[in-house]
PDB file of C-alpha atoms in Angstrom:
ATOM      1  CA  MET A  53       6.665  20.802 -11.847  1.00 63.00           C
ATOM      2  CA  SER A  54       5.120  17.766 -13.536  1.00 75.00           C
ATOM      3  CA  ARG A  55       5.702  14.461 -11.750  1.00 84.00           C
ATOM      4  CA  GLN A  56       4.157  12.381 -14.519  1.00 83.00           C
ATOM      5  CA  ALA A  57       6.394  13.314 -17.450  1.00 93.00           C
ATOM      6  CA  TRP A  58      10.094  13.745 -18.241  1.00 95.00           C
ATOM      7  CA  THR A  59      10.177  17.490 -18.858  1.00 95.00           C
ATOM      8  CA  ASP A  60      12.695  19.945 -20.275  1.00 96.00           C
ATOM      9  CA  GLU A  61      13.539  20.830 -16.674  1.00 96.00           C
ATOM     10  CA  ASP A  62      14.389  17.170 -16.036  1.00 95.00           C
ATOM     11  CA  VAL A  63      16.553  17.078 -19.160  1.00 96.00           C
ATOM     12  CA  ARG A  64      18.489  20.124 -17.948  1.00 96.00           C
ATOM     13  CA  ALA A  65      18.907  18.597 -14.498  1.00 95.00           C
ATOM     14  CA  SER A  66      20.106  15.303 -15.957  1.00 95.00           C
ATOM     15  CA  ILE A  67      23.091  16.842 -17.778  1.00 94.00           C
ATOM     16  CA  ILE A  68      24.527  18.409 -14.618  1.00 92.00           C
ATOM     17  CA  PRO A  69      27.502  16.356 -13.279  1.00 88.00           C
ATOM     18  CA  GLN A  70      26.250  14.063 -10.502  1.00 88.00           C
ATOM     19  CA  LYS A  71      29.051  12.518  -8.455  1.00 87.00           C
ATOM     20  CA  GLU A  72      26.610  11.034  -5.942  1.00 87.00           C
ATOM     21  CA  PHE A  73      24.579   9.247  -8.643  1.00 94.00           C
ATOM     22  CA  PRO A  74      25.766   5.809  -9.814  1.00 94.00           C
ATOM     23  CA  THR A  75      26.577   4.768 -13.345  1.00 92.00           C
ATOM     24  CA  CYS A  76      23.508   2.740 -14.263  1.00 94.00           C
ATOM     25  CA  SER A  77      20.500   2.607 -16.579  1.00 95.00           C
ATOM     26  CA  TYR A  78      18.784   5.484 -14.763  1.00 97.00           C
ATOM     27  CA  ARG A  79      19.114   9.204 -15.404  1.00 96.00           C
ATOM     28  CA  ARG A  80      18.460  11.669 -12.581  1.00 97.00           C
ATOM     29  CA  GLY A  81      16.012  14.520 -13.153  1.00 97.00           C
ATOM     30  CA  THR A  82      14.536  17.170 -10.872  1.00 96.00           C
ATOM     31  CA  ARG A  83      14.332  16.799  -7.116  1.00 95.00           C
ATOM     32  CA  LEU A  84      10.955  15.695  -5.785  1.00 95.00           C
ATOM     33  CA  GLY A  85      11.660  16.006  -2.085  1.00 91.00           C
ATOM     34  CA  ARG A  86      14.143  16.001   0.744  1.00 88.00           C
ATOM     35  CA  GLY A  87      14.087  13.885   3.896  1.00 80.00           C
ATOM     36  CA  GLY A  88      16.123  13.479   7.028  1.00 78.00           C
ATOM     37  CA  TYR A  89      18.876  11.451   5.389  1.00 85.00           C
ATOM     38  CA  ALA A  90      18.206  11.457   1.642  1.00 92.00           C
ATOM     39  CA  ASN A  91      17.023  13.365  -1.415  1.00 94.00           C
ATOM     40  CA  VAL A  92      14.410  11.976  -3.787  1.00 96.00           C
ATOM     41  CA  TYR A  93      14.574  12.686  -7.519  1.00 97.00           C
ATOM     42  CA  LYS A  94      12.536  11.844 -10.569  1.00 98.00           C
ATOM     43  CA  VAL A  95      14.527   9.237 -12.496  1.00 98.00           C
ATOM     44  CA  LEU A  96      14.222   7.929 -16.035  1.00 98.00           C
ATOM     45  CA  ASN A  97      15.076   4.396 -17.101  1.00 98.00           C
ATOM     46  CA  VAL A  98      16.883   5.119 -20.352  1.00 96.00           C
ATOM     47  CA  LYS A  99      16.282   1.560 -21.624  1.00 96.00           C
ATOM     48  CA  THR A 100      12.511   1.398 -21.081  1.00 97.00           C
ATOM     49  CA  GLY A 101      11.498   5.057 -20.783  1.00 97.00           C
ATOM     50  CA  GLY A 102       9.853   4.329 -17.431  1.00 97.00           C
ATOM     51  CA  LEU A 103       9.623   7.097 -14.818  1.00 98.00           C
ATOM     52  CA  PHE A 104      10.346   6.354 -11.169  1.00 98.00           C
ATOM     53  CA  ALA A 105      11.373   7.962  -7.894  1.00 98.00           C
ATOM     54  CA  GLY A 106      15.039   7.617  -6.982  1.00 97.00           C
ATOM     55  CA  LYS A 107      16.277   8.127  -3.435  1.00 97.00           C
ATOM     56  CA  VAL A 108      19.969   8.980  -3.054  1.00 96.00           C
ATOM     57  CA  SER A 109      21.950   9.221   0.165  1.00 93.00           C
ATOM     58  CA  PRO A 110      25.719   9.588  -0.302  1.00 91.00           C
ATOM     59  CA  GLU A 111      26.309  10.181   3.430  1.00 91.00           C
ATOM     60  CA  HIS A 112      24.077   7.368   4.725  1.00 92.00           C
ATOM     61  CA  VAL A 113      24.791   4.420   2.460  1.00 93.00           C
ATOM     62  CA  SER A 114      24.001   1.721   5.036  1.00 94.00           C
ATOM     63  CA  HIS A 115      20.651   3.355   5.789  1.00 93.00           C
ATOM     64  CA  LEU A 116      19.682   3.357   2.122  1.00 95.00           C
ATOM     65  CA  ARG A 117      20.790  -0.258   1.722  1.00 96.00           C
ATOM     66  CA  LYS A 118      18.663  -1.185   4.729  1.00 95.00           C
ATOM     67  CA  GLU A 119      15.609   0.483   3.211  1.00 96.00           C
ATOM     68  CA  ALA A 120      16.195  -1.360  -0.055  1.00 97.00           C
ATOM     69  CA  ARG A 121      16.452  -4.708   1.801  1.00 96.00           C
ATOM     70  CA  ASN A 122      13.273  -3.934   3.732  1.00 96.00           C
ATOM     71  CA  LEU A 123      11.318  -3.132   0.588  1.00 98.00           C
ATOM     72  CA  THR A 124      12.401  -6.352  -1.133  1.00 97.00           C
ATOM     73  CA  ARG A 125      10.848  -8.281   1.785  1.00 95.00           C
ATOM     74  CA  LEU A 126       7.527  -6.428   1.670  1.00 97.00           C
ATOM     75  CA  ASN A 127       4.746  -7.066  -0.801  1.00 97.00           C
ATOM     76  CA  HIS A 128       1.510  -5.181  -0.229  1.00 98.00           C
ATOM     77  CA  SER A 129      -0.581  -2.962  -2.482  1.00 98.00           C
ATOM     78  CA  GLN A 130      -0.440  -0.062  -0.001  1.00 99.00           C
ATOM     79  CA  ILE A 131       3.328  -0.133   0.533  1.00 99.00           C
ATOM     80  CA  VAL A 132       5.519   1.711  -1.974  1.00 99.00           C
ATOM     81  CA  LYS A 133       6.862  -0.669  -4.606  1.00 98.00           C
ATOM     82  CA  PHE A 134      10.560  -1.479  -4.852  1.00 98.00           C
ATOM     83  CA  ILE A 135      11.962  -1.289  -8.388  1.00 98.00           C
ATOM     84  CA  ASP A 136      15.771  -1.448  -8.185  1.00 98.00           C
ATOM     85  CA  TYR A 137      18.844  -0.564  -6.177  1.00 97.00           C
ATOM     86  CA  CYS A 138      22.139   0.574  -7.726  1.00 96.00           C
ATOM     87  CA  GLU A 139      25.464   1.726  -6.355  1.00 94.00           C
ATOM     88  CA  ASP A 140      28.941   2.064  -7.804  1.00 94.00           C
ATOM     89  CA  LYS A 141      31.212  -0.749  -6.592  1.00 88.00           C
ATOM     90  CA  THR A 142      34.188   1.571  -6.343  1.00 90.00           C
ATOM     91  CA  ASN A 143      32.174   4.431  -4.834  1.00 90.00           C
ATOM     92  CA  PRO A 144      29.242   3.228  -2.655  1.00 89.00           C
ATOM     93  CA  ALA A 145      28.342   6.854  -1.905  1.00 90.00           C
ATOM     94  CA  ALA A 146      27.029   7.011  -5.469  1.00 94.00           C
ATOM     95  CA  ASN A 147      23.773   5.130  -4.989  1.00 95.00           C
ATOM     96  CA  VAL A 148      20.085   5.167  -5.806  1.00 97.00           C
ATOM     97  CA  LEU A 149      17.062   3.294  -4.452  1.00 98.00           C
ATOM     98  CA  VAL A 150      14.502   3.200  -7.269  1.00 98.00           C
ATOM     99  CA  MET A 151      10.820   3.010  -6.329  1.00 98.00           C
ATOM    100  CA  GLU A 152       7.476   3.607  -7.974  1.00 98.00           C
ATOM    101  CA  LEU A 153       6.755   7.267  -8.680  1.00 98.00           C
ATOM    102  CA  CYS A 154       3.762   8.537  -6.700  1.00 97.00           C
ATOM    103  CA  ALA A 155       2.491  11.422  -8.805  1.00 93.00           C
ATOM    104  CA  GLY A 156       0.345  12.980  -6.069  1.00 95.00           C
ATOM    105  CA  GLY A 157       3.164  13.879  -3.706  1.00 94.00           C
ATOM    106  CA  SER A 158       2.734  13.213   0.016  1.00 96.00           C
ATOM    107  CA  LEU A 159      -0.131  13.386   2.476  1.00 98.00           C
ATOM    108  CA  GLN A 160       1.733  16.275   4.115  1.00 96.00           C
ATOM    109  CA  ASP A 161       1.369  18.232   0.855  1.00 95.00           C
ATOM    110  CA  LYS A 162      -2.361  17.498   0.817  1.00 97.00           C
ATOM    111  CA  ILE A 163      -2.740  18.664   4.424  1.00 96.00           C
ATOM    112  CA  HIS A 164      -0.831  21.849   3.615  1.00 94.00           C
ATOM    113  CA  ASP A 165      -3.121  22.532   0.637  1.00 95.00           C
ATOM    114  CA  ASN A 166      -6.276  22.011   2.740  1.00 95.00           C
ATOM    115  CA  PRO A 167      -5.877  24.151   5.888  1.00 92.00           C
ATOM    116  CA  GLY A 168      -9.515  23.543   6.814  1.00 92.00           C
ATOM    117  CA  GLY A 169      -8.960  19.788   6.896  1.00 94.00           C
ATOM    118  CA  LEU A 170      -9.779  16.933   4.541  1.00 96.00           C
ATOM    119  CA  THR A 171     -13.308  15.601   4.107  1.00 94.00           C
ATOM    120  CA  ARG A 172     -14.722  12.838   6.279  1.00 94.00           C
ATOM    121  CA  LYS A 173     -14.696  10.376   3.382  1.00 95.00           C
ATOM    122  CA  ASP A 174     -11.128  11.222   2.373  1.00 97.00           C
ATOM    123  CA  ASN A 175      -9.902  10.871   5.959  1.00 97.00           C
ATOM    124  CA  LEU A 176     -11.553   7.490   6.356  1.00 97.00           C
ATOM    125  CA  GLN A 177     -10.285   6.240   2.998  1.00 98.00           C
ATOM    126  CA  VAL A 178      -6.695   7.195   3.836  1.00 99.00           C
ATOM    127  CA  MET A 179      -6.969   5.601   7.294  1.00 99.00           C
ATOM    128  CA  LEU A 180      -8.371   2.426   5.739  1.00 99.00           C
ATOM    129  CA  GLN A 181      -5.577   2.049   3.201  1.00 99.00           C
ATOM    130  CA  VAL A 182      -2.742   2.940   5.566  1.00 99.00           C
ATOM    131  CA  GLY A 183      -4.359   0.703   8.176  1.00 98.00           C
ATOM    132  CA  GLN A 184      -4.242  -2.163   5.667  1.00 98.00           C
ATOM    133  CA  ALA A 185      -0.511  -1.596   5.167  1.00 98.00           C
ATOM    134  CA  VAL A 186       0.101  -1.516   8.927  1.00 95.00           C
ATOM    135  CA  GLU A 187      -2.059  -4.624   9.410  1.00 95.00           C
ATOM    136  CA  TYR A 188       0.147  -6.408   6.858  1.00 96.00           C
ATOM    137  CA  LEU A 189       3.355  -5.275   8.589  1.00 94.00           C
ATOM    138  CA  HIS A 190       2.171  -6.232  12.062  1.00 91.00           C
ATOM    139  CA  GLY A 191       0.885  -9.556  10.757  1.00 91.00           C
ATOM    140  CA  LYS A 192       4.403 -10.362   9.560  1.00 92.00           C
ATOM    141  CA  GLY A 193       5.897  -9.269  12.882  1.00 89.00           C
ATOM    142  CA  TYR A 194       7.213  -5.918  11.631  1.00 91.00           C
ATOM    143  CA  PHE A 195       6.888  -2.366  12.881  1.00 89.00           C
ATOM    144  CA  HIS A 196       7.174   0.670  10.583  1.00 93.00           C
ATOM    145  CA  GLY A 197       8.652   3.071  13.120  1.00 90.00           C
ATOM    146  CA  ASP A 198       8.239   6.380  11.281  1.00 91.00           C
ATOM    147  CA  LEU A 199       4.648   6.751  10.075  1.00 95.00           C
ATOM    148  CA  LYS A 200       3.691  10.371   9.446  1.00 95.00           C
ATOM    149  CA  PRO A 201       2.013  12.363   6.650  1.00 96.00           C
ATOM    150  CA  ARG A 202       5.324  13.083   4.919  1.00 95.00           C
ATOM    151  CA  ASN A 203       5.901   9.330   4.585  1.00 96.00           C
ATOM    152  CA  ILE A 204       2.438   8.533   3.220  1.00 98.00           C
ATOM    153  CA  LEU A 205       2.614   8.923  -0.551  1.00 98.00           C
ATOM    154  CA  ILE A 206      -0.238   9.578  -2.966  1.00 98.00           C
ATOM    155  CA  ARG A 207      -0.560   7.589  -6.167  1.00 98.00           C
ATOM    156  CA  SER A 208      -3.833   9.335  -6.920  1.00 97.00           C
ATOM    157  CA  TRP A 209      -6.459  11.359  -5.048  1.00 97.00           C
ATOM    158  CA  SER A 210      -9.457  10.615  -7.248  1.00 96.00           C
ATOM    159  CA  PRO A 211      -9.928   7.808  -6.486  1.00 97.00           C
ATOM    160  CA  ILE A 212      -7.771   7.841  -3.368  1.00 98.00           C
ATOM    161  CA  ASP A 213      -4.815   5.478  -3.571  1.00 99.00           C
ATOM    162  CA  VAL A 214      -2.080   6.005  -0.987  1.00 99.00           C
ATOM    163  CA  VAL A 215       0.978   3.977   0.005  1.00 99.00           C
ATOM    164  CA  VAL A 216       3.285   3.835   2.993  1.00 98.00           C
ATOM    165  CA  GLY A 217       6.825   4.880   2.131  1.00 96.00           C
ATOM    166  CA  ASP A 218      10.147   5.538   3.881  1.00 95.00           C
ATOM    167  CA  CYS A 219      10.571   1.988   5.153  1.00 94.00           C
ATOM    168  CA  ALA A 220      14.157   2.333   6.418  1.00 92.00           C
ATOM    169  CA  GLU A 221      13.018   2.007  10.041  1.00 89.00           C
ATOM    170  CA  VAL A 222      10.966  -1.165   9.532  1.00 92.00           C
ATOM    171  CA  MET A 223      12.104  -3.765  12.069  1.00 88.00           C
ATOM    172  CA  LYS A 224      10.851  -6.654  14.117  1.00 82.00           C
ATOM    173  CA  ILE A 225       8.324  -5.617  16.752  1.00 70.00           C
ATOM    174  CA  ASP A 226      10.224  -7.392  19.539  1.00 66.00           C
ATOM    175  CA  HIS A 227      13.184  -5.072  18.853  1.00 56.00           C
ATOM    176  CA  ILE A 228      11.123  -1.972  19.680  1.00 51.00           C
ATOM    177  CA  ASN A 229      11.025  -0.137  22.975  1.00 52.00           C
ATOM    178  CA  CYS A 230       8.403   2.523  22.320  1.00 47.00           C
ATOM    179  CA  HIS A 231       9.548   4.559  25.325  1.00 47.00           C
ATOM    180  CA  LYS A 232      13.109   4.801  23.995  1.00 44.00           C
ATOM    181  CA  GLN A 233      12.834   4.628  20.239  1.00 44.00           C
ATOM    182  CA  PRO A 234      16.296   5.015  18.646  1.00 38.00           C
ATOM    183  CA  HIS A 235      15.190   6.480  15.291  1.00 42.00           C
ATOM    184  CA  GLY A 236      12.229   8.092  13.597  1.00 38.00           C
ATOM    185  CA  THR A 237       9.992  10.907  14.723  1.00 37.00           C
ATOM    186  CA  ARG A 238      10.135  11.000  18.525  1.00 34.00           C
ATOM    187  CA  SER A 239       6.603  12.332  18.981  1.00 31.00           C
ATOM    188  CA  TYR A 240       5.264   8.959  17.834  1.00 36.00           C
ATOM    189  CA  CYS A 241       5.152   6.118  20.339  1.00 44.00           C
ATOM    190  CA  ASP A 242       4.080   3.396  17.923  1.00 88.00           C
ATOM    191  CA  ASP A 243       2.472   2.875  14.539  1.00 94.00           C
ATOM    192  CA  ILE A 244      -1.120   3.127  15.762  1.00 94.00           C
ATOM    193  CA  TRP A 245      -0.399   6.226  17.810  1.00 94.00           C
ATOM    194  CA  ALA A 246       1.348   7.698  14.770  1.00 95.00           C
ATOM    195  CA  LEU A 247      -1.805   7.222  12.699  1.00 97.00           C
ATOM    196  CA  GLY A 248      -3.744   9.119  15.359  1.00 97.00           C
ATOM    197  CA  ILE A 249      -1.307  12.031  15.177  1.00 95.00           C
ATOM    198  CA  SER A 250      -1.579  11.929  11.381  1.00 97.00           C
ATOM    199  CA  LEU A 251      -5.385  11.932  11.539  1.00 98.00           C
ATOM    200  CA  LEU A 252      -5.269  15.017  13.770  1.00 97.00           C
ATOM    201  CA  GLY A 253      -3.372  16.779  10.988  1.00 96.00           C
ATOM    202  CA  MET A 254      -5.804  15.584   8.327  1.00 97.00           C
ATOM    203  CA  MET A 255      -8.652  17.001  10.420  1.00 96.00           C
ATOM    204  CA  ALA A 256      -6.770  20.341  10.856  1.00 95.00           C
ATOM    205  CA  GLN A 257      -6.541  19.629  14.586  1.00 96.00           C
ATOM    206  CA  TRP A 258      -2.815  19.482  15.342  1.00 92.00           C
ATOM    207  CA  PRO A 259      -2.168  21.319  18.620  1.00 91.00           C
ATOM    208  CA  HIS A 260       0.670  23.818  18.573  1.00 84.00           C
ATOM    209  CA  TYR A 261       4.058  22.223  19.114  1.00 77.00           C
ATOM    210  CA  LEU A 262       7.049  23.728  20.902  1.00 74.00           C
ATOM    211  CA  MET A 263      10.420  21.987  21.240  1.00 71.00           C
ATOM    212  CA  LYS A 264      10.316  22.430  25.016  1.00 74.00           C
ATOM    213  CA  GLU A 265       6.986  20.566  25.019  1.00 73.00           C
ATOM    214  CA  GLU A 266       8.344  17.507  23.238  1.00 76.00           C
ATOM    215  CA  ARG A 267       7.838  15.207  26.212  1.00 82.00           C
ATOM    216  CA  VAL A 268       4.312  16.401  26.940  1.00 87.00           C
ATOM    217  CA  TYR A 269       3.100  16.739  23.343  1.00 88.00           C
ATOM    218  CA  PRO A 270       1.695  13.186  23.131  1.00 89.00           C
ATOM    219  CA  ARG A 271      -0.436  13.837  26.224  1.00 91.00           C
ATOM    220  CA  LYS A 272      -1.470  17.179  24.733  1.00 92.00           C
ATOM    221  CA  CYS A 273      -2.715  15.395  21.600  1.00 93.00           C
ATOM    222  CA  ALA A 274      -4.640  12.775  23.590  1.00 94.00           C
ATOM    223  CA  THR A 275      -6.255  15.486  25.696  1.00 95.00           C
ATOM    224  CA  HIS A 276      -7.240  17.433  22.595  1.00 95.00           C
ATOM    225  CA  ALA A 277      -8.908  14.308  21.159  1.00 96.00           C
ATOM    226  CA  ARG A 278     -10.987  13.931  24.325  1.00 96.00           C
ATOM    227  CA  ASN A 279     -11.964  17.593  24.179  1.00 96.00           C
ATOM    228  CA  LEU A 280     -13.089  17.150  20.577  1.00 97.00           C
ATOM    229  CA  ASP A 281     -15.240  14.227  21.670  1.00 96.00           C
ATOM    230  CA  LYS A 282     -16.969  16.368  24.311  1.00 96.00           C
ATOM    231  CA  LEU A 283     -17.708  19.069  21.749  1.00 95.00           C
ATOM    232  CA  ASN A 284     -18.708  16.666  18.953  1.00 94.00           C
ATOM    233  CA  PRO A 285     -20.562  13.746  20.562  1.00 92.00           C
ATOM    234  CA  GLY A 286     -21.105  10.856  18.187  1.00 89.00           C
ATOM    235  CA  HIS A 287     -18.841  12.242  15.448  1.00 92.00           C
ATOM    236  CA  ASP A 288     -17.464   9.092  13.810  1.00 91.00           C
ATOM    237  CA  LEU A 289     -14.084  10.564  12.835  1.00 95.00           C
ATOM    238  CA  VAL A 290     -13.545  11.718  16.403  1.00 96.00           C
ATOM    239  CA  GLN A 291     -14.452   8.222  17.597  1.00 96.00           C
ATOM    240  CA  VAL A 292     -11.757   6.755  15.335  1.00 97.00           C
ATOM    241  CA  LEU A 293      -9.316   9.380  16.601  1.00 98.00           C
ATOM    242  CA  LEU A 294     -10.038   8.510  20.237  1.00 97.00           C
ATOM    243  CA  ARG A 295      -9.283   4.856  19.658  1.00 97.00           C
ATOM    244  CA  LEU A 296      -6.018   5.656  17.878  1.00 97.00           C
ATOM    245  CA  LEU A 297      -4.909   8.034  20.648  1.00 96.00           C
ATOM    246  CA  GLU A 298      -5.986   5.858  23.563  1.00 94.00           C
ATOM    247  CA  TRP A 299      -3.360   6.568  26.234  1.00 91.00           C
ATOM    248  CA  ASP A 300      -3.360   3.004  27.569  1.00 89.00           C
ATOM    249  CA  HIS A 301      -1.577   1.078  24.802  1.00 85.00           C
ATOM    250  CA  ASN A 302      -3.254  -2.160  25.950  1.00 85.00           C
ATOM    251  CA  ARG A 303      -6.650  -0.653  25.064  1.00 91.00           C
ATOM    252  CA  ARG A 304      -5.536   1.080  21.867  1.00 92.00           C
ATOM    253  CA  ILE A 305      -7.153  -0.115  18.642  1.00 94.00           C
ATOM    254  CA  THR A 306      -5.195  -2.663  16.591  1.00 93.00           C
ATOM    255  CA  ALA A 307      -4.480  -2.281  12.885  1.00 94.00           C
ATOM    256  CA  SER A 308      -6.971  -5.048  12.053  1.00 95.00           C
ATOM    257  CA  GLU A 309      -9.644  -3.370  14.155  1.00 96.00           C
ATOM    258  CA  LEU A 310      -8.893  -0.048  12.468  1.00 97.00           C
ATOM    259  CA  VAL A 311      -9.369  -1.568   9.007  1.00 98.00           C
ATOM    260  CA  LYS A 312     -12.728  -3.032  10.041  1.00 98.00           C
ATOM    261  CA  LEU A 313     -13.874   0.164  11.759  1.00 97.00           C
ATOM    262  CA  THR A 314     -12.991   2.524   8.904  1.00 97.00           C
ATOM    263  CA  ALA A 315     -14.571   0.195   6.332  1.00 97.00           C
ATOM    264  CA  GLU A 316     -17.796   0.206   8.370  1.00 96.00           C
ATOM    265  CA  ARG A 317     -17.704   3.993   8.711  1.00 94.00           C
ATOM    266  CA  LEU A 318     -17.253   4.398   4.956  1.00 94.00           C
ATOM    267  CA  GLU A 319     -20.378   2.338   4.324  1.00 93.00           C
ATOM    268  CA  ALA A 320     -22.420   4.240   6.932  1.00 88.00           C
ATOM    269  CA  HIS A 321     -24.214   7.541   6.398  1.00 76.00           C
ATOM    270  CA  PRO A 322     -23.154  10.162   8.979  1.00 75.00           C
ATOM    271  CA  ASN A 323     -25.887  11.776  11.051  1.00 67.00           C
ATOM    272  CA  PHE A 324     -23.940  14.933  11.932  1.00 65.00           C
ATOM    273  CA  VAL A 325     -22.734  18.170  10.381  1.00 65.00           C
ATOM    274  CA  GLU A 326     -19.244  17.591   8.943  1.00 69.00           C
ATOM    275  CA  GLU A 327     -17.688  20.749  10.404  1.00 82.00           C
ATOM    276  CA  LEU A 328     -15.928  20.063  13.689  1.00 90.00           C
ATOM    277  CA  LYS A 329     -16.298  22.194  16.779  1.00 92.00           C
ATOM    278  CA  SER A 330     -12.907  22.943  18.318  1.00 92.00           C
ATOM    279  CA  PRO A 331     -12.125  24.177  21.841  1.00 92.00           C
ATOM    280  CA  GLU A 332     -12.533  27.928  22.213  1.00 89.00           C
ATOM    281  CA  GLY A 333      -9.428  29.780  21.062  1.00 83.00           C
ATOM    282  CA  PHE A 334      -7.886  26.696  19.395  1.00 87.00           C
ATOM    283  CA  GLN A 335      -5.600  27.481  16.462  1.00 81.00           C
ATOM    284  CA  PRO A 336      -4.284  24.422  14.599  1.00 81.00           C
ATOM    285  CA  LEU A 337      -0.648  23.998  13.725  1.00 76.00           C
ATOM    286  CA  GLN A 338      -0.283  24.657  10.005  1.00 63.00           C
ATOM    287  CA  PHE A 339       3.292  23.523   9.365  1.00 50.00           C
ATOM    288  CA  TRP A 340       4.759  20.433  11.013  1.00 44.00           C
TER     289      TRP A 340
END
């Protein structure tokens, strides 16, 4: 499926009756993805010919409106761009949040396609750009609340250009209790911790996850990071990982520090073999 063009498949999809899609200047094409509360489709602006991503959520209208409001308040190069929001006045369940179309899919797709892990440079570049987005959010007093590879979207991979998406959970930091987070992915305690969990996946180092281990999984990830450090002394990616997954949140790296650290690492020349040594018998989680 091509994300960069309006194809015959999109034309066929657009002529199917769509009760949950509003009457507006956009035409709905093929589905690009599915999330916890919404579906995302390729959409065509029939007036301009522009292609975008359209998120629809007939059963969670208030949630979609909230995401649209959040995006209108945010303006950063590494946060997905808001384009438009439409809903039928007589039928709010017919709605669409229109955003820029990220042709490269999600970081989760990239992890899935690279079971041996991404390269050192790619990992650092992604961490730098997402760190810049988080630095911007935290600087304005906001918290993302649901950072994970599925919500990091790829504009391009060569050169790397990624953006933070799914901003429905963005809220003021003083409204967050990270030990009792009401929404989002429960494995993540905060944005910085979430980046550490994401980096584990990018390095093909996610420990196995069982539902009954939900409460202990964060500790399992932190322990695995320390074990990697013992096996790979001086490995700069592991050093970044350790600071992201620091158990004591008062000592955990800040977004600004992460941006500085990853930029420095990108300029440096590594003095180690890129392949990581993992604990004996370790088998990474492939689908999460």
